[in-house]
């Protein structure tokens, strides 16, 4: 079976700062893959490399068997044009900490926008799907509301619906609940739980250890740009093998 995501010796630097120092990992189709670790460990940078928002400096990164941002001819890698990268990025949904909704559009219009603009769908088809997706995330009654009229948790659920509107094969979540008030976190996690049950492949950067334990299929602890420990979430969280993992978990559990 082809891995949905495969990273081989992935390095990323910003100037003199070496952020990713040779990341090796595989995410299987339908897997919920959780990334944990302290701030600055490279988790979010790695997510941004997967959909080529950041270019890697060395190594190989592929999604569903195809290289991200490059094509291979013989032994050489050639960078894809921006238009080709954008075409591939359609298959990857991303949900950020900050919701990044268009403030001048209603919830329904936010969810419709990309399929119409990027895929050239008719507004009727996009509107019907947007309505179904808002219903799926529990916001059918908020379709006509603007982002400023929604709570943070509701905005994040609209953002998830918007990412799903492109019918991606992979969903990336970058600490999707970290900007939310505690009482709003559960609604967002419930939506993500539903996606997992539907078989969506997901990579989730999270501080929600309960979600990782309950929903995750694999858990990676990253620190200082390297993968320190990987395993089943329950195993890593209850019986970490590395001192760095133990020290981190002692602070967050």
PDB file of C-alpha atoms in Angstrom:
ATOM      1  CA  UNK A   1       0.000   0.000   0.000  1.00  0.00           C
ATOM      2  CA  UNK A   2       1.333   3.454  -0.925  1.00  0.00           C
ATOM      3  CA  UNK A   3       1.888   5.719   2.068  1.00  0.00           C
ATOM      4  CA  UNK A   4      -0.327   8.814   1.997  1.00  0.00           C
ATOM      5  CA  UNK A   5       2.626  10.859   3.269  1.00  0.00           C
ATOM      6  CA  UNK A   6       6.263   9.793   3.211  1.00  0.00           C
ATOM      7  CA  UNK A   7       9.116  11.950   4.484  1.00  0.00           C
ATOM      8  CA  UNK A   8      12.683  10.836   3.876  1.00  0.00           C
ATOM      9  CA  UNK A   9      15.492  12.860   5.426  1.00  0.00           C
ATOM     10  CA  UNK A  10      13.557  16.133   5.210  1.00  0.00           C
ATOM     11  CA  UNK A  11      15.546  19.257   6.123  1.00  0.00           C
ATOM     12  CA  UNK A  12      14.317  22.842   6.300  1.00  0.00           C
ATOM     13  CA  UNK A  13      16.243  25.963   7.241  1.00  0.00           C
ATOM     14  CA  UNK A  14      15.284  29.614   7.481  1.00  0.00           C
ATOM     15  CA  UNK A  15      18.595  31.404   7.000  1.00  0.00           C
ATOM     16  CA  UNK A  16      20.968  30.117   9.703  1.00  0.00           C
ATOM     17  CA  UNK A  17      18.131  28.509  11.680  1.00  0.00           C
ATOM     18  CA  UNK A  18      17.998  24.747  10.996  1.00  0.00           C
ATOM     19  CA  UNK A  19      14.355  23.906  11.773  1.00  0.00           C
ATOM     20  CA  UNK A  20      13.904  20.344  10.432  1.00  0.00           C
ATOM     21  CA  UNK A  21      16.939  18.098  10.799  1.00  0.00           C
ATOM     22  CA  UNK A  22      16.216  14.987   8.779  1.00  0.00           C
ATOM     23  CA  UNK A  23      12.592  13.975   9.350  1.00  0.00           C
ATOM     24  CA  UNK A  24      11.701  10.378   8.435  1.00  0.00           C
ATOM     25  CA  UNK A  25       8.106   9.233   8.838  1.00  0.00           C
ATOM     26  CA  UNK A  26       5.211   7.582   7.028  1.00  0.00           C
ATOM     27  CA  UNK A  27       1.485   8.160   7.299  1.00  0.00           C
ATOM     28  CA  UNK A  28      -0.770   5.396   6.014  1.00  0.00           C
ATOM     29  CA  UNK A  29      -4.072   6.051   4.207  1.00  0.00           C
ATOM     30  CA  UNK A  30      -7.005   6.547   6.621  1.00  0.00           C
ATOM     31  CA  UNK A  31      -4.583   7.074   9.510  1.00  0.00           C
ATOM     32  CA  UNK A  32      -4.938   9.801  12.145  1.00  0.00           C
ATOM     33  CA  UNK A  33      -1.347  10.843  12.758  1.00  0.00           C
ATOM     34  CA  UNK A  34      -0.708  13.152  15.710  1.00  0.00           C
ATOM     35  CA  UNK A  35       2.373  15.346  16.145  1.00  0.00           C
ATOM     36  CA  UNK A  36       3.227  16.655  19.601  1.00  0.00           C
ATOM     37  CA  UNK A  37       6.186  18.533  21.025  1.00  0.00           C
ATOM     38  CA  UNK A  38       7.248  21.875  22.488  1.00  0.00           C
ATOM     39  CA  UNK A  39       6.845  25.158  20.625  1.00  0.00           C
ATOM     40  CA  UNK A  40       9.620  25.639  18.095  1.00  0.00           C
ATOM     41  CA  UNK A  41      10.198  21.921  17.584  1.00  0.00           C
ATOM     42  CA  UNK A  42       9.332  22.122  13.852  1.00  0.00           C
ATOM     43  CA  UNK A  43       5.851  20.578  13.860  1.00  0.00           C
ATOM     44  CA  UNK A  44       4.063  23.417  12.063  1.00  0.00           C
ATOM     45  CA  UNK A  45       6.961  23.908   9.639  1.00  0.00           C
ATOM     46  CA  UNK A  46       6.745  20.227   8.709  1.00  0.00           C
ATOM     47  CA  UNK A  47       3.008  20.551   7.998  1.00  0.00           C
ATOM     48  CA  UNK A  48       3.647  23.565   5.784  1.00  0.00           C
ATOM     49  CA  UNK A  49       6.264  21.590   3.857  1.00  0.00           C
ATOM     50  CA  UNK A  50       3.739  18.822   3.124  1.00  0.00           C
ATOM     51  CA  UNK A  51       1.602  21.151   1.015  1.00  0.00           C
ATOM     52  CA  UNK A  52       4.608  23.139  -0.235  1.00  0.00           C
ATOM     53  CA  UNK A  53       3.789  26.351   1.590  1.00  0.00           C
ATOM     54  CA  UNK A  54       7.444  25.975   2.551  1.00  0.00           C
ATOM     55  CA  UNK A  55      10.085  24.435   0.274  1.00  0.00           C
ATOM     56  CA  UNK A  56      12.313  21.777   1.790  1.00  0.00           C
ATOM     57  CA  UNK A  57      16.087  22.186   1.520  1.00  0.00           C
ATOM     58  CA  UNK A  58      17.001  18.495   1.394  1.00  0.00           C
ATOM     59  CA  UNK A  59      15.365  15.088   1.432  1.00  0.00           C
ATOM     60  CA  UNK A  60      12.172  13.880  -0.229  1.00  0.00           C
ATOM     61  CA  UNK A  61       8.550  14.387   0.649  1.00  0.00           C
ATOM     62  CA  UNK A  62       5.714  12.668  -1.183  1.00  0.00           C
ATOM     63  CA  UNK A  63       1.920  12.628  -0.894  1.00  0.00           C
ATOM     64  CA  UNK A  64       0.069   9.595  -2.241  1.00  0.00           C
ATOM     65  CA  UNK A  65       3.177   8.458  -4.111  1.00  0.00           C
ATOM     66  CA  UNK A  66       3.896  11.805  -5.807  1.00  0.00           C
ATOM     67  CA  UNK A  67       6.739  14.124  -4.836  1.00  0.00           C
ATOM     68  CA  UNK A  68       5.683  17.413  -3.256  1.00  0.00           C
ATOM     69  CA  UNK A  69       6.834  20.433  -5.239  1.00  0.00           C
ATOM     70  CA  UNK A  70       9.216  18.529  -7.491  1.00  0.00           C
ATOM     71  CA  UNK A  71       9.386  15.992 -10.282  1.00  0.00           C
ATOM     72  CA  UNK A  72      12.170  13.491 -10.721  1.00  0.00           C
ATOM     73  CA  UNK A  73      14.018  12.891 -13.994  1.00  0.00           C
ATOM     74  CA  UNK A  74      16.761  10.338 -13.713  1.00  0.00           C
ATOM     75  CA  UNK A  75      18.595  11.148 -10.497  1.00  0.00           C
ATOM     76  CA  UNK A  76      17.707  14.833 -10.503  1.00  0.00           C
ATOM     77  CA  UNK A  77      14.817  16.714  -8.918  1.00  0.00           C
ATOM     78  CA  UNK A  78      13.244  19.622 -10.780  1.00  0.00           C
ATOM     79  CA  UNK A  79      11.043  22.145  -9.046  1.00  0.00           C
ATOM     80  CA  UNK A  80       7.472  22.363 -10.305  1.00  0.00           C
ATOM     81  CA  UNK A  81       5.969  25.628 -11.534  1.00  0.00           C
ATOM     82  CA  UNK A  82       3.713  27.472  -9.099  1.00  0.00           C
ATOM     83  CA  UNK A  83       0.673  26.541 -11.193  1.00  0.00           C
ATOM     84  CA  UNK A  84       1.575  22.837 -10.973  1.00  0.00           C
ATOM     85  CA  UNK A  85       2.109  23.099  -7.208  1.00  0.00           C
ATOM     86  CA  UNK A  86      -1.284  24.780  -6.831  1.00  0.00           C
ATOM     87  CA  UNK A  87      -2.916  21.959  -8.792  1.00  0.00           C
ATOM     88  CA  UNK A  88      -1.475  19.337  -6.422  1.00  0.00           C
ATOM     89  CA  UNK A  89      -2.305  21.406  -3.353  1.00  0.00           C
ATOM     90  CA  UNK A  90      -6.001  21.027  -4.184  1.00  0.00           C
ATOM     91  CA  UNK A  91      -5.785  17.474  -2.815  1.00  0.00           C
ATOM     92  CA  UNK A  92      -4.556  18.651   0.593  1.00  0.00           C
ATOM     93  CA  UNK A  93      -6.833  20.492   3.014  1.00  0.00           C
ATOM     94  CA  UNK A  94      -5.243  22.640   5.713  1.00  0.00           C
ATOM     95  CA  UNK A  95      -6.781  24.087   8.861  1.00  0.00           C
ATOM     96  CA  UNK A  96      -4.736  26.707  10.688  1.00  0.00           C
ATOM     97  CA  UNK A  97      -4.673  27.956  14.291  1.00  0.00           C
ATOM     98  CA  UNK A  98      -6.213  31.206  13.106  1.00  0.00           C
ATOM     99  CA  UNK A  99      -9.268  30.579  11.003  1.00  0.00           C
ATOM    100  CA  UNK A 100      -8.305  32.780   8.021  1.00  0.00           C
ATOM    101  CA  UNK A 101     -11.908  33.131   6.865  1.00  0.00           C
ATOM    102  CA  UNK A 102     -12.834  35.872   4.418  1.00  0.00           C
ATOM    103  CA  UNK A 103     -14.486  38.486   6.679  1.00  0.00           C
ATOM    104  CA  UNK A 104     -16.665  39.932   3.908  1.00  0.00           C
ATOM    105  CA  UNK A 105     -18.231  36.554   3.042  1.00  0.00           C
ATOM    106  CA  UNK A 106     -20.877  34.549   4.875  1.00  0.00           C
ATOM    107  CA  UNK A 107     -20.069  31.093   6.232  1.00  0.00           C
ATOM    108  CA  UNK A 108     -21.729  29.544   3.154  1.00  0.00           C
ATOM    109  CA  UNK A 109     -19.799  31.797   0.751  1.00  0.00           C
ATOM    110  CA  UNK A 110     -16.513  30.997   2.509  1.00  0.00           C
ATOM    111  CA  UNK A 111     -17.104  27.280   1.966  1.00  0.00           C
ATOM    112  CA  UNK A 112     -18.225  27.765  -1.669  1.00  0.00           C
ATOM    113  CA  UNK A 113     -15.380  30.025  -2.753  1.00  0.00           C
ATOM    114  CA  UNK A 114     -12.521  27.628  -3.554  1.00  0.00           C
ATOM    115  CA  UNK A 115     -14.528  25.047  -5.555  1.00  0.00           C
ATOM    116  CA  UNK A 116     -15.931  27.874  -7.711  1.00  0.00           C
ATOM    117  CA  UNK A 117     -12.672  29.801  -8.147  1.00  0.00           C
ATOM    118  CA  UNK A 118     -10.166  26.918  -8.264  1.00  0.00           C
ATOM    119  CA  UNK A 119     -12.155  24.012  -9.693  1.00  0.00           C
ATOM    120  CA  UNK A 120     -14.540  26.045 -11.817  1.00  0.00           C
ATOM    121  CA  UNK A 121     -17.636  24.459 -10.291  1.00  0.00           C
ATOM    122  CA  UNK A 122     -21.009  26.053 -10.843  1.00  0.00           C
ATOM    123  CA  UNK A 123     -22.258  28.111  -7.925  1.00  0.00           C
ATOM    124  CA  UNK A 124     -25.287  25.834  -7.600  1.00  0.00           C
ATOM    125  CA  UNK A 125     -23.157  22.705  -7.168  1.00  0.00           C
ATOM    126  CA  UNK A 126     -20.771  24.476  -4.779  1.00  0.00           C
ATOM    127  CA  UNK A 127     -23.658  25.942  -2.773  1.00  0.00           C
ATOM    128  CA  UNK A 128     -25.316  22.540  -2.354  1.00  0.00           C
ATOM    129  CA  UNK A 129     -22.089  20.956  -1.129  1.00  0.00           C
ATOM    130  CA  UNK A 130     -21.334  23.908   1.155  1.00  0.00           C
ATOM    131  CA  UNK A 131     -24.751  23.503   2.743  1.00  0.00           C
ATOM    132  CA  UNK A 132     -24.118  19.788   3.352  1.00  0.00           C
ATOM    133  CA  UNK A 133     -20.692  20.485   4.844  1.00  0.00           C
ATOM    134  CA  UNK A 134     -21.983  23.199   7.179  1.00  0.00           C
ATOM    135  CA  UNK A 135     -24.617  20.719   8.312  1.00  0.00           C
ATOM    136  CA  UNK A 136     -21.886  18.120   8.855  1.00  0.00           C
ATOM    137  CA  UNK A 137     -19.945  20.463  11.157  1.00  0.00           C
ATOM    138  CA  UNK A 138     -23.127  21.422  13.020  1.00  0.00           C
ATOM    139  CA  UNK A 139     -23.548  24.906  11.564  1.00  0.00           C
ATOM    140  CA  UNK A 140     -26.402  24.604   9.071  1.00  0.00           C
ATOM    141  CA  UNK A 141     -28.204  27.400  10.949  1.00  0.00           C
ATOM    142  CA  UNK A 142     -25.210  29.751  10.608  1.00  0.00           C
ATOM    143  CA  UNK A 143     -24.872  29.657   6.800  1.00  0.00           C
ATOM    144  CA  UNK A 144     -25.828  33.337   6.394  1.00  0.00           C
ATOM    145  CA  UNK A 145     -23.661  34.593   9.273  1.00  0.00           C
ATOM    146  CA  UNK A 146     -20.418  36.484   8.724  1.00  0.00           C
ATOM    147  CA  UNK A 147     -17.252  35.414  10.606  1.00  0.00           C
ATOM    148  CA  UNK A 148     -17.583  38.385  12.988  1.00  0.00           C
ATOM    149  CA  UNK A 149     -20.968  36.969  14.064  1.00  0.00           C
ATOM    150  CA  UNK A 150     -19.504  33.550  14.941  1.00  0.00           C
ATOM    151  CA  UNK A 151     -17.576  32.332  17.963  1.00  0.00           C
ATOM    152  CA  UNK A 152     -13.993  31.139  17.510  1.00  0.00           C
ATOM    153  CA  UNK A 153     -15.101  27.526  17.645  1.00  0.00           C
ATOM    154  CA  UNK A 154     -17.771  28.132  15.021  1.00  0.00           C
ATOM    155  CA  UNK A 155     -15.278  29.929  12.780  1.00  0.00           C
ATOM    156  CA  UNK A 156     -12.898  26.987  13.071  1.00  0.00           C
ATOM    157  CA  UNK A 157     -15.661  24.559  12.108  1.00  0.00           C
ATOM    158  CA  UNK A 158     -16.425  26.731   9.054  1.00  0.00           C
ATOM    159  CA  UNK A 159     -12.694  26.587   8.230  1.00  0.00           C
ATOM    160  CA  UNK A 160     -12.825  22.782   8.394  1.00  0.00           C
ATOM    161  CA  UNK A 161     -15.884  22.734   6.125  1.00  0.00           C
ATOM    162  CA  UNK A 162     -14.066  25.064   3.721  1.00  0.00           C
ATOM    163  CA  UNK A 163     -11.069  22.707   3.567  1.00  0.00           C
ATOM    164  CA  UNK A 164     -13.379  19.725   2.997  1.00  0.00           C
ATOM    165  CA  UNK A 165     -15.153  21.524   0.135  1.00  0.00           C
ATOM    166  CA  UNK A 166     -12.184  20.768  -2.130  1.00  0.00           C
ATOM    167  CA  UNK A 167     -12.693  17.030  -1.414  1.00  0.00           C
ATOM    168  CA  UNK A 168      -9.082  16.511  -0.283  1.00  0.00           C
ATOM    169  CA  UNK A 169      -7.431  13.128   0.167  1.00  0.00           C
ATOM    170  CA  UNK A 170      -5.425  14.456   3.127  1.00  0.00           C
ATOM    171  CA  UNK A 171      -6.255  16.934   5.902  1.00  0.00           C
ATOM    172  CA  UNK A 172      -3.592  18.847   7.841  1.00  0.00           C
ATOM    173  CA  UNK A 173      -4.517  20.457  11.158  1.00  0.00           C
ATOM    174  CA  UNK A 174      -2.094  22.941  12.725  1.00  0.00           C
ATOM    175  CA  UNK A 175      -3.104  23.199  16.391  1.00  0.00           C
ATOM    176  CA  UNK A 176      -6.734  23.780  15.382  1.00  0.00           C
ATOM    177  CA  UNK A 177      -7.951  24.330  18.960  1.00  0.00           C
ATOM    178  CA  UNK A 178      -5.078  26.343  20.448  1.00  0.00           C
ATOM    179  CA  UNK A 179      -6.694  29.745  19.824  1.00  0.00           C
ATOM    180  CA  UNK A 180     -10.072  28.706  21.242  1.00  0.00           C
ATOM    181  CA  UNK A 181     -11.670  29.189  24.636  1.00  0.00           C
ATOM    182  CA  UNK A 182     -11.675  25.836  26.481  1.00  0.00           C
ATOM    183  CA  UNK A 183     -15.445  25.371  26.273  1.00  0.00           C
ATOM    184  CA  UNK A 184     -15.349  25.669  22.473  1.00  0.00           C
ATOM    185  CA  UNK A 185     -12.628  23.049  21.942  1.00  0.00           C
ATOM    186  CA  UNK A 186     -14.938  20.046  22.240  1.00  0.00           C
ATOM    187  CA  UNK A 187     -17.123  21.005  19.266  1.00  0.00           C
ATOM    188  CA  UNK A 188     -14.099  21.229  16.956  1.00  0.00           C
ATOM    189  CA  UNK A 189     -12.641  17.953  18.224  1.00  0.00           C
ATOM    190  CA  UNK A 190     -16.034  16.276  17.692  1.00  0.00           C
ATOM    191  CA  UNK A 191     -15.953  17.317  14.017  1.00  0.00           C
ATOM    192  CA  UNK A 192     -12.414  15.931  13.689  1.00  0.00           C
ATOM    193  CA  UNK A 193     -13.497  12.709  15.405  1.00  0.00           C
ATOM    194  CA  UNK A 194     -16.254  12.352  12.799  1.00  0.00           C
ATOM    195  CA  UNK A 195     -13.751  12.815   9.972  1.00  0.00           C
ATOM    196  CA  UNK A 196     -11.565  10.103  11.478  1.00  0.00           C
ATOM    197  CA  UNK A 197     -14.528   7.734  11.646  1.00  0.00           C
ATOM    198  CA  UNK A 198     -15.216   8.463   7.964  1.00  0.00           C
ATOM    199  CA  UNK A 199     -11.671   7.372   7.089  1.00  0.00           C
ATOM    200  CA  UNK A 200     -10.084  10.744   6.312  1.00  0.00           C
ATOM    201  CA  UNK A 201      -6.286  10.684   6.460  1.00  0.00           C
ATOM    202  CA  UNK A 202      -5.298  13.370   8.953  1.00  0.00           C
ATOM    203  CA  UNK A 203      -2.070  14.816  10.334  1.00  0.00           C
ATOM    204  CA  UNK A 204      -2.809  16.775  13.485  1.00  0.00           C
ATOM    205  CA  UNK A 205      -0.386  19.031  15.335  1.00  0.00           C
ATOM    206  CA  UNK A 206      -2.032  19.216  18.734  1.00  0.00           C
ATOM    207  CA  UNK A 207      -1.719  19.824  22.463  1.00  0.00           C
ATOM    208  CA  UNK A 208      -4.936  17.863  23.050  1.00  0.00           C
ATOM    209  CA  UNK A 209      -3.474  14.673  24.499  1.00  0.00           C
ATOM    210  CA  UNK A 210      -6.914  13.214  25.174  1.00  0.00           C
ATOM    211  CA  UNK A 211      -7.791  13.524  21.476  1.00  0.00           C
ATOM    212  CA  UNK A 212      -4.451  11.961  20.485  1.00  0.00           C
ATOM    213  CA  UNK A 213      -4.985   9.067  22.863  1.00  0.00           C
ATOM    214  CA  UNK A 214      -8.590   8.450  21.870  1.00  0.00           C
ATOM    215  CA  UNK A 215      -8.587   9.106  18.114  1.00  0.00           C
ATOM    216  CA  UNK A 216      -4.960   8.879  16.988  1.00  0.00           C
ATOM    217  CA  UNK A 217      -3.522   5.819  15.252  1.00  0.00           C
ATOM    218  CA  UNK A 218       0.079   7.007  15.566  1.00  0.00           C
ATOM    219  CA  UNK A 219       1.844   9.621  17.660  1.00  0.00           C
ATOM    220  CA  UNK A 220       5.165  11.334  17.022  1.00  0.00           C
ATOM    221  CA  UNK A 221       7.006  13.415  19.591  1.00  0.00           C
ATOM    222  CA  UNK A 222       9.225  16.021  17.929  1.00  0.00           C
ATOM    223  CA  UNK A 223      11.819  18.185  19.632  1.00  0.00           C
ATOM    224  CA  UNK A 224      14.434  20.523  18.156  1.00  0.00           C
ATOM    225  CA  UNK A 225      13.677  19.503  14.573  1.00  0.00           C
ATOM    226  CA  UNK A 226      13.963  15.738  14.978  1.00  0.00           C
ATOM    227  CA  UNK A 227      11.583  12.839  15.592  1.00  0.00           C
ATOM    228  CA  UNK A 228      12.425  11.707  19.119  1.00  0.00           C
ATOM    229  CA  UNK A 229       9.824   9.005  19.595  1.00  0.00           C
ATOM    230  CA  UNK A 230       7.023   7.409  17.625  1.00  0.00           C
ATOM    231  CA  UNK A 231       4.430   4.760  18.420  1.00  0.00           C
ATOM    232  CA  UNK A 232       0.797   4.146  19.252  1.00  0.00           C
ATOM    233  CA  UNK A 233      -0.564   7.136  21.181  1.00  0.00           C
ATOM    234  CA  UNK A 234      -1.483   5.138  24.275  1.00  0.00           C
ATOM    235  CA  UNK A 235       1.971   3.558  24.410  1.00  0.00           C
ATOM    236  CA  UNK A 236       3.848   6.833  23.990  1.00  0.00           C
ATOM    237  CA  UNK A 237       1.643   8.750  26.423  1.00  0.00           C
ATOM    238  CA  UNK A 238       1.589   6.120  29.177  1.00  0.00           C
ATOM    239  CA  UNK A 239       5.057   4.622  28.766  1.00  0.00           C
ATOM    240  CA  UNK A 240       7.425   7.011  26.961  1.00  0.00           C
ATOM    241  CA  UNK A 241      10.850   5.555  26.237  1.00  0.00           C
ATOM    242  CA  UNK A 242      12.965   8.687  25.845  1.00  0.00           C
ATOM    243  CA  UNK A 243      13.916  11.146  28.568  1.00  0.00           C
ATOM    244  CA  UNK A 244      12.966  14.120  26.374  1.00  0.00           C
ATOM    245  CA  UNK A 245       9.501  12.645  25.829  1.00  0.00           C
ATOM    246  CA  UNK A 246       9.109  11.956  29.549  1.00  0.00           C
ATOM    247  CA  UNK A 247      10.152  15.514  30.447  1.00  0.00           C
ATOM    248  CA  UNK A 248       7.685  17.023  27.946  1.00  0.00           C
ATOM    249  CA  UNK A 249       4.754  14.808  28.951  1.00  0.00           C
ATOM    250  CA  UNK A 250       5.382  15.465  32.655  1.00  0.00           C
ATOM    251  CA  UNK A 251       4.570  19.127  31.943  1.00  0.00           C
ATOM    252  CA  UNK A 252       1.467  18.632  29.774  1.00  0.00           C
ATOM    253  CA  UNK A 253      -0.301  15.587  31.214  1.00  0.00           C
TER     254      UNK A 253
END
